[in-house]
Amino acid sequence: NAPQGVDAELLVTLVRFRLNPDGTLDGQPTCVGQSGETASNAAQKALHCERAIRAVQLAAPFDLPDQFYDKWKLVTSRFDRRL
């Protein structure tokens, strides 16, 4: 549920999170980067980050193949509503 407003669709947030072998979150996801800020959407940056983190929390636990745990134990996900 991305924020609405002028130029809000330009915001892109990177969220990093760790997963346990059972697909549950290992700690709190964090925003590690943002782009697309303009003077019109600067006030929405924090909300975009909060909602991206909330999306990860709501999606957990993740059902991923056990044999590839080393590849998916640390995830950086891009939240861009233009995709």
Rosetta silent file (secondary structure, phi, psi, omega in degrees, C-alpha in Angstrom):
SEQUENCE: NAPQGVDAELLVTLVRFRLNPDGTLDGQPTCVGQSGETASNAAQKALHCERAIRAVQLAAPFDLPDQFYDKWKLVTSRFDRRL
SCORE:     score description
SCORE:     0.000 S_00000001
   1 L     0.000   82.758 -176.891    0.000    0.000    0.000 S_00000001
   2 L   -71.139  149.870  177.779    2.287    2.754   -1.267 S_00000001
   3 L   -63.132  152.523  178.781    1.695    6.364   -0.222 S_00000001
   4 L  -104.296  159.640  176.015   -0.299    8.601   -2.535 S_00000001
   5 L   137.874  179.316 -178.571    0.474   12.150   -3.634 S_00000001
   6 L   -63.275  126.157  178.728    2.443   14.217   -6.080 S_00000001
   7 L    62.574   11.149  179.901    5.473   12.273   -7.374 S_00000001
   8 H   -61.814  -30.650 -179.108    4.909    9.494   -4.811 S_00000001
   9 H   -68.677  -12.687  179.493    5.202    6.931   -7.604 S_00000001
  10 H   -81.985  -18.009 -177.486    8.830    7.991   -8.129 S_00000001
  11 L   -70.629  135.531  176.117    9.952    6.756   -4.698 S_00000001
  12 E  -130.290  128.707 -177.670   11.912    3.509   -4.610 S_00000001
  13 E  -121.585  135.001  174.230   12.883    1.922   -1.296 S_00000001
  14 E  -101.957  127.009  179.636   15.383   -0.864   -0.640 S_00000001
  15 E  -119.043  131.048  178.302   14.601   -3.032    2.385 S_00000001
  16 E  -112.322  137.866  177.868   17.066   -5.547    3.810 S_00000001
  17 E  -150.801  152.922  177.348   16.049   -8.403    6.061 S_00000001
  18 E  -104.588  147.643  179.295   17.421  -11.669    7.389 S_00000001
  19 E  -121.314  145.579  171.410   15.529  -14.919    7.406 S_00000001
  20 L   -79.738  163.747  179.685   15.729  -17.968    9.636 S_00000001
  21 L   -56.840  -24.988  179.311   15.954  -21.404    7.990 S_00000001
  22 L   -86.926    4.659  177.176   12.178  -21.835    8.487 S_00000001
  23 L    89.538   -1.904  177.207   11.473  -18.646    6.471 S_00000001
  24 L   -80.225  159.353  178.995   10.545  -16.468    9.450 S_00000001
  25 E   -69.566  139.396  174.789   12.108  -13.045    9.932 S_00000001
  26 L  -108.059   85.929 -177.697   15.313  -12.896   11.937 S_00000001
  27 L    95.512 -167.837 -175.301   15.024   -9.440   13.457 S_00000001
  28 L   -95.890  130.306  172.533   13.540   -6.252   12.087 S_00000001
  29 L   -61.583  151.329  179.131   13.718   -5.352    8.366 S_00000001
  30 E  -134.007  148.769  173.053   15.483   -2.050    7.689 S_00000001
  31 E   -80.007  127.021 -178.048   15.464    0.502    4.909 S_00000001
  32 E  -113.901   -0.704  177.666   18.928    0.617    3.404 S_00000001
  33 E   178.421  153.277  175.875   18.329    3.097    0.611 S_00000001
  34 E  -144.860  150.924  175.162   15.849    5.268   -1.206 S_00000001
  35 E  -143.238  172.641  178.034   15.774    7.071   -4.518 S_00000001
  36 L    86.487   11.589 -178.909   13.349    9.135   -6.538 S_00000001
  37 L   -71.824  136.143  172.737   12.972   11.947   -4.014 S_00000001
  38 L  -128.624  171.819  176.388   11.671   15.259   -5.296 S_00000001
  39 L   -61.056  -28.969 -177.444   10.626   18.409   -3.479 S_00000001
  40 L   -77.930  -27.359 -176.287    7.027   17.238   -3.915 S_00000001
  41 L  -113.547    6.091 -177.271    7.418   13.803   -2.333 S_00000001
  42 H   -55.702  -37.090 -178.824   10.095   14.405    0.321 S_00000001
  43 H   -70.598  -14.528 -177.693    7.517   14.263    3.107 S_00000001
  44 H   -97.163   -4.299 -177.837    6.437   10.779    1.947 S_00000001
  45 H   -57.774  -48.636 -177.886    9.874    9.140    2.097 S_00000001
  46 H   -63.884  -40.696  178.692    9.525    7.924    5.682 S_00000001
  47 H   -64.726  -38.916  177.899    6.018    6.596    5.050 S_00000001
  48 H   -61.587  -43.379  177.613    7.228    4.744    1.949 S_00000001
  49 H   -62.381  -48.966 -179.668    9.948    3.109    4.043 S_00000001
  50 H   -57.961  -42.612 -177.849    7.505    2.172    6.832 S_00000001
  51 H   -72.411  -32.637  175.966    5.070    0.604    4.380 S_00000001
  52 H   -65.977  -43.279  176.968    7.796   -1.354    2.604 S_00000001
  53 H   -61.844  -43.889  179.650    8.908   -2.792    5.953 S_00000001
  54 H   -61.963  -37.142  178.086    5.306   -3.592    6.825 S_00000001
  55 H   -62.304  -41.928  177.765    4.880   -5.425    3.514 S_00000001
  56 H   -63.629  -45.391 -179.201    7.840   -7.678    4.340 S_00000001
  57 H   -61.428  -40.129  179.875    6.457   -8.359    7.818 S_00000001
  58 H   -70.562  -29.210 -178.171    3.036   -9.257    6.416 S_00000001
  59 H   -78.617  -22.859 -178.702    4.543  -11.561    3.782 S_00000001
  60 L   -72.558  148.819    2.699    6.543  -13.595    6.306 S_00000001
  61 L   -81.079  152.116 -179.199    7.060  -16.442    6.748 S_00000001
  62 L   -94.066  139.711 -179.764    8.521  -17.109    3.327 S_00000001
  63 L  -100.122   92.582 -175.765    8.345  -20.587    1.809 S_00000001
  64 L  -121.067  153.341 -176.464   11.779  -21.013    0.267 S_00000001
  65 L   -67.883  126.871 -177.588   13.766  -24.167   -0.577 S_00000001
  66 H   -55.029  -38.647 -173.321   15.906  -25.324    2.355 S_00000001
  67 H   -66.772  -14.809 -179.745   18.829  -26.408    0.195 S_00000001
  68 H  -109.324   20.808 -176.353   19.429  -22.790   -0.922 S_00000001
  69 H   -52.301  -40.975  179.789   19.326  -21.173    2.533 S_00000001
  70 H   -59.166  -25.584 -179.509   22.821  -19.703    2.091 S_00000001
  71 H   -85.549  -27.964 -175.277   21.521  -17.795   -0.949 S_00000001
  72 H  -117.075    9.643 -179.535   18.329  -16.384    0.634 S_00000001
  73 L   -70.712  -23.716  174.888   19.183  -15.892    4.317 S_00000001
  74 E  -124.564  119.438 -175.024   19.904  -12.203    3.619 S_00000001
  75 E  -120.616  135.910  168.684   17.476  -10.473    1.241 S_00000001
  76 E  -118.247  118.095 -175.780   17.474   -6.959   -0.179 S_00000001
  77 E  -114.177  142.473 -178.671   14.160   -6.183   -1.816 S_00000001
  78 E  -102.342  124.514  177.869   13.248   -3.220   -4.009 S_00000001
  79 E  -107.192  105.569 -176.579    9.862   -1.576   -3.528 S_00000001
  80 E  -139.406  109.083 -174.417    8.972    0.339   -6.679 S_00000001
  81 L   -72.730   -5.819  176.329    5.316    0.633   -7.567 S_00000001
  82 L   -80.541   -9.997 -179.834    6.168    1.366  -11.211 S_00000001
  83 L   -82.194    0.000    0.000    7.222   -2.258  -11.708 S_00000001
